[in-house]
Short mmCIF file of C-alpha atoms and ligand atoms in Angstrom, two decimals:
data_model
loop_
_atom_site.label_atom_id
_atom_site.label_comp_id
_atom_site.label_asym_id
_atom_site.label_seq_id
_atom_site.Cartn_x
_atom_site.Cartn_y
_atom_site.Cartn_z
CA MET A 1 139.12 -23.37 176.42
CA ILE A 2 138.48 -24.19 172.59
CA GLU A 3 134.73 -23.98 172.05
CA ARG A 4 133.63 -25.46 169.31
CA LYS A 5 129.53 -26.52 168.19
CA PRO A 6 129.24 -29.98 167.66
CA GLU A 7 127.86 -29.48 164.32
CA ASP A 8 131.50 -28.00 163.15
CA VAL A 9 133.05 -30.47 165.06
CA PHE A 10 131.74 -33.24 163.13
CA LEU A 11 132.01 -31.51 159.73
CA ASP A 12 135.79 -30.39 160.49
CA PRO A 13 137.27 -30.64 156.84
CA ARG A 14 139.68 -32.84 158.60
CA LEU A 15 137.50 -35.71 158.53
CA LYS A 16 136.47 -35.00 155.45
CA LYS A 17 133.16 -37.02 154.39
CA LEU A 18 134.49 -40.67 156.01
CA ASP A 19 131.45 -43.57 156.36
CA GLN A 20 132.38 -46.85 157.05
CA GLU A 21 131.58 -48.97 153.51
CA TYR A 22 130.62 -52.50 154.72
CA ASP A 23 130.17 -53.92 151.22
CA SER A 24 134.05 -53.31 150.62
CA TYR A 25 134.83 -55.44 152.88
CA THR A 26 136.57 -58.61 151.63
CA PRO A 27 136.67 -62.28 152.19
CA GLU A 28 140.04 -61.97 154.09
CA ASP A 29 138.38 -58.86 156.10
CA PHE A 30 135.80 -61.10 157.14
CA GLN A 31 138.35 -63.80 158.04
CA VAL A 32 140.73 -61.80 159.82
CA TRP A 33 138.44 -60.60 162.00
CA ARG A 34 137.31 -63.96 163.17
CA ILE A 35 140.65 -65.28 163.67
CA LEU A 36 141.63 -62.25 165.68
CA TYR A 37 137.80 -62.38 167.42
CA GLU A 38 138.01 -65.67 168.32
CA ARG A 39 141.30 -65.57 169.72
CA GLN A 40 141.44 -62.85 171.67
CA TYR A 41 137.41 -63.73 173.16
CA LYS A 42 138.88 -67.05 174.75
CA ILE A 43 142.33 -65.47 175.82
CA LEU A 44 139.70 -62.34 177.41
CA SER A 45 137.35 -64.47 179.18
CA GLY A 46 138.94 -64.56 182.75
CA ALA A 47 141.44 -61.77 181.89
CA ALA A 48 139.13 -59.16 180.52
CA SER A 49 137.07 -56.71 182.83
CA GLU A 50 133.08 -58.02 183.00
CA LYS A 51 131.86 -54.57 181.59
CA PHE A 52 134.32 -55.36 178.86
CA MET A 53 132.60 -58.54 178.18
CA LYS A 54 128.87 -57.56 178.65
CA GLY A 55 129.69 -54.34 176.10
CA LEU A 56 130.60 -57.08 173.97
CA GLU A 57 127.12 -58.57 174.14
CA THR A 58 125.17 -54.93 173.90
CA ILE A 59 126.34 -54.13 171.30
CA GLY A 60 126.49 -57.37 169.57
CA PHE A 61 129.82 -57.85 168.33
CA SER A 62 130.61 -61.72 167.21
CA ALA A 63 133.00 -63.66 165.34
CA ASP A 64 131.20 -63.91 162.16
CA SER A 65 130.86 -60.33 161.59
CA ILE A 66 133.21 -57.51 161.00
CA ALA A 67 131.75 -54.34 163.56
CA ASN A 68 129.12 -52.90 161.84
CA PHE A 69 129.30 -49.26 162.85
CA GLU A 70 125.51 -48.13 162.29
CA GLU A 71 124.65 -50.76 164.11
CA VAL A 72 126.58 -49.98 167.03
CA ASN A 73 125.62 -46.64 166.91
CA LYS A 74 122.14 -47.84 167.65
CA SER A 75 123.39 -49.95 170.05
CA LEU A 76 125.15 -46.98 172.08
CA ALA A 77 122.57 -44.52 171.60
CA GLY A 78 119.82 -46.36 173.95
CA VAL A 79 122.51 -46.64 176.84
CA THR A 80 124.97 -43.60 176.95
CA GLY A 81 124.45 -41.98 173.97
CA TRP A 82 127.63 -42.14 172.93
CA ALA A 83 128.52 -42.64 168.73
CA ILE A 84 131.24 -43.57 166.66
CA GLN A 85 133.28 -40.93 164.19
CA VAL A 86 134.89 -42.87 161.16
CA VAL A 87 138.61 -41.24 161.16
CA PRO A 88 141.28 -41.69 158.43
CA GLY A 89 143.50 -42.79 161.17
CA LEU A 90 145.44 -41.20 163.86
CA ILE A 91 144.33 -37.43 164.20
CA ASP A 92 145.37 -34.23 165.46
CA ASP A 93 145.01 -33.82 169.14
CA ASP A 94 142.39 -31.10 168.93
CA LEU A 95 140.23 -33.01 166.61
CA PHE A 96 140.61 -35.98 169.11
CA PHE A 97 139.54 -34.78 172.30
CA SER A 98 136.69 -32.29 170.59
CA LEU A 99 135.13 -35.43 169.53
CA LEU A 100 135.19 -36.83 172.51
CA TYR A 101 134.36 -34.34 174.65
CA HIS A 102 131.07 -34.47 172.30
CA LYS A 103 130.60 -37.97 172.85
CA ARG A 104 131.80 -39.31 169.67
CA PHE A 105 134.81 -41.96 169.75
CA PRO A 106 137.31 -41.74 166.69
CA ALA A 107 137.80 -45.20 165.12
CA SER A 108 138.99 -46.06 161.59
CA THR A 109 137.51 -48.67 159.59
CA TRP A 110 140.67 -50.75 157.58
CA LEU A 111 141.22 -53.92 158.96
CA ARG A 112 144.97 -55.29 159.33
CA LYS A 113 145.77 -58.08 156.71
CA LYS A 114 146.67 -61.83 157.61
CA GLU A 115 150.15 -61.94 157.27
CA ASN A 116 150.17 -58.79 160.15
CA LEU A 117 148.06 -60.06 162.52
CA ASP A 118 150.33 -58.98 165.17
CA TYR A 119 152.14 -55.87 164.55
CA LEU A 120 151.10 -52.60 163.36
CA GLU A 121 152.08 -49.29 162.82
CA GLU A 122 148.72 -47.49 163.73
CA PRO A 123 145.99 -48.64 165.52
CA ASP A 124 142.96 -50.82 162.89
CA MET A 125 139.57 -51.25 163.03
CA PHE A 126 139.69 -54.52 165.32
CA HIS A 127 141.78 -52.23 167.79
CA ASP A 128 139.62 -49.37 167.36
CA ALA A 129 136.44 -50.88 167.55
CA PHE A 130 136.70 -54.75 169.41
CA ALA A 131 139.17 -53.49 171.49
CA HIS A 132 137.30 -49.73 172.34
CA LEU A 133 133.71 -49.64 172.09
CA PRO A 134 132.29 -52.11 174.27
CA LEU A 135 133.50 -49.79 177.15
CA LEU A 136 131.30 -47.39 175.92
CA THR A 137 128.03 -48.64 177.20
CA ASP A 138 129.42 -47.60 180.80
CA PRO A 139 128.11 -44.10 181.68
CA ASP A 140 131.46 -44.48 184.59
CA TYR A 141 133.67 -44.75 181.92
CA THR A 142 132.38 -42.24 179.35
CA ARG A 143 131.66 -39.64 181.91
CA PHE A 144 135.41 -39.94 182.26
CA LEU A 145 136.42 -39.92 178.72
CA LYS A 146 134.33 -36.43 178.41
CA ASP A 147 135.50 -34.91 181.46
CA LEU A 148 139.19 -35.79 180.69
CA ALA A 149 138.58 -34.34 177.15
CA ALA A 150 136.99 -31.22 178.52
CA ILE A 151 140.27 -30.59 180.57
CA ALA A 152 142.50 -31.35 177.48
CA LEU A 153 140.76 -28.56 175.46
CA LYS A 154 141.69 -26.10 178.19
CA HIS A 155 145.16 -26.76 177.24
CA ILE A 156 144.84 -27.41 173.87
CA ASP A 157 147.82 -24.90 173.02
CA ASN A 158 150.03 -26.12 175.43
CA PRO A 159 152.03 -29.33 173.97
CA LEU A 160 153.53 -29.96 178.07
CA ALA A 161 149.93 -30.37 179.37
CA ILE A 162 148.78 -32.45 176.50
CA ASP A 163 151.86 -34.78 176.40
CA LEU A 164 151.09 -35.38 180.44
CA LEU A 165 147.22 -35.47 179.82
CA SER A 166 148.02 -38.38 177.53
CA ARG A 167 150.14 -40.22 180.34
CA ILE A 168 146.48 -40.35 182.20
CA TYR A 169 145.16 -41.29 178.80
CA TRP A 170 147.70 -43.90 178.47
CA TYR A 171 147.98 -45.54 181.28
CA THR A 172 143.78 -45.65 181.56
CA VAL A 173 142.04 -46.09 178.50
CA GLU A 174 144.64 -48.06 176.35
CA PHE A 175 146.88 -50.01 179.67
CA GLY A 176 144.57 -49.89 182.33
CA LEU A 177 143.68 -52.47 184.73
CA ILE A 178 141.08 -53.17 187.71
CA ARG A 179 140.22 -55.36 190.38
CA GLU A 180 137.01 -57.35 190.31
CA LYS A 181 136.39 -59.13 193.17
CA GLY A 182 139.95 -59.57 193.99
CA GLN A 183 141.24 -60.57 190.81
CA LEU A 184 142.87 -57.95 188.47
CA ARG A 185 141.49 -57.50 185.31
CA VAL A 186 141.90 -55.53 182.21
CA TYR A 187 140.19 -52.85 180.54
CA GLY A 188 142.57 -50.60 178.68
CA ALA A 189 142.43 -51.37 175.10
CA GLY A 190 145.84 -51.38 173.70
CA ILE A 191 145.94 -54.33 176.19
CA LEU A 192 142.56 -55.94 175.24
CA SER A 193 143.65 -56.09 171.36
CA SER A 194 146.91 -57.61 171.88
CA ALA A 195 147.04 -61.47 172.53
CA GLY A 196 150.37 -60.71 173.92
CA GLU A 197 150.36 -58.24 176.42
CA THR A 198 146.90 -59.62 177.96
CA LYS A 199 148.81 -62.24 179.59
CA PHE A 200 152.09 -60.08 180.24
CA CYS A 201 150.25 -57.29 181.76
CA LEU A 202 148.66 -59.68 184.54
CA SER A 203 151.64 -61.94 185.28
CA ASP A 204 154.43 -60.70 187.87
CA GLU A 205 156.93 -59.53 185.19
CA PRO A 206 155.67 -55.98 184.95
CA GLN A 207 155.10 -53.93 188.05
CA HIS A 208 151.48 -52.99 189.32
CA PHE A 209 150.25 -49.89 191.26
CA PRO A 210 147.12 -48.41 192.47
CA TYR A 211 146.00 -45.63 189.83
CA GLU A 212 147.02 -42.62 191.79
CA VAL A 213 147.31 -39.19 189.59
CA GLU A 214 150.75 -37.72 190.72
CA MET A 215 152.37 -40.99 189.60
CA VAL A 216 150.35 -41.48 186.14
CA LEU A 217 151.02 -37.52 185.40
CA ASN A 218 155.20 -38.43 186.28
CA THR A 219 155.79 -41.02 184.28
CA PRO A 220 156.35 -41.04 180.49
CA TYR A 221 155.57 -44.60 178.43
CA TRP A 222 156.29 -45.79 175.23
CA LYS A 223 154.38 -46.81 172.15
CA ASN A 224 156.65 -49.90 171.03
CA LYS A 225 156.83 -52.83 172.84
CA PHE A 226 154.77 -54.31 176.44
CA GLN A 227 154.73 -51.67 179.40
CA ASP A 228 156.95 -52.09 182.39
CA ARG A 229 154.17 -50.79 184.35
CA TYR A 230 150.75 -50.87 185.03
CA PHE A 231 147.76 -48.65 187.18
CA ILE A 232 144.52 -50.45 188.81
CA ILE A 233 141.64 -49.05 189.39
CA GLU A 234 139.04 -50.15 191.49
CA ASP A 235 136.05 -49.03 189.83
CA TYR A 236 134.93 -47.11 186.48
CA ALA A 237 133.67 -44.55 189.42
CA ALA A 238 137.75 -44.18 190.28
CA LEU A 239 138.49 -42.41 186.92
CA TYR A 240 135.63 -39.45 186.62
CA THR A 241 135.83 -39.19 190.32
CA SER A 242 139.66 -38.17 189.79
CA VAL A 243 139.34 -35.82 187.05
CA PRO A 244 139.45 -32.94 189.45
CA LEU A 245 142.67 -33.65 191.30
CA ILE A 246 143.84 -34.49 187.38
CA GLU A 247 143.27 -30.79 186.78
CA GLU A 248 145.13 -29.67 189.99
CA LYS A 249 148.04 -32.09 189.47
CA LEU A 250 148.47 -30.37 186.12
CA ALA A 251 148.19 -27.44 187.18
CA GLY A 252 151.01 -27.91 189.38
CA LEU A 253 153.21 -29.37 187.21
CA LEU A 254 152.85 -26.71 184.46
CA GLU A 255 153.67 -23.91 187.11
CA LYS A 256 156.71 -25.54 188.00
CA GLY A 257 157.04 -26.29 183.60
CA ASP A 258 157.49 -22.50 183.20
FE1 LIG B 1 143.34 -46.96 171.79
#
């Protein structure tokens, strides 16, 4: 395992000295945030996990102002001790998992343009902040992020292992569904920031399966269209309690793959 001290991870030269420059957001940025926020909030009421909706409140998000990372960090400090790490965009796997392991969630600070509200090559701040940060208020969810990162760091030099673990991350953190009071709800950030996929994933069109580690590890995914299957957890504790099984099944698959 690559054991790096937190200060070494946070000062990694690949992160440069990045901060959110809140004053540099333009009126158009504020407008884009408002349009996306209002549209998504309407769709998510009754579709998103309750924990997510509560999390939005806890970290003080609203349509009126673009997420302010300093304020979010203050709110998170009091609940789970997580914080945001500003990143330039997609980052290397080792850095990504090292940050998660040290309770830092990587987020970009740029926002999509008005003429490009629905298609993005790379995640922007509306995805990274609006869709990911509210659940960082939940200790079961954040424990999973940290524990999953720990396994990834053990295997960081093995591309097959990282590929397989990405499937777990993908079908939970990005595209996971949860059952709450008998109803299917969304908690995956890739869905929460997409107007179209929020409706689609809860419809009868895609397949729905219970979250089952071995099946997820064996399910490839794609990035440029809606998923054709989703995995459902019964509660957030189901995520971190599945970590020992993830480790065991991963070891089995790696043995076979050798
Ligand atoms: Fe994401």
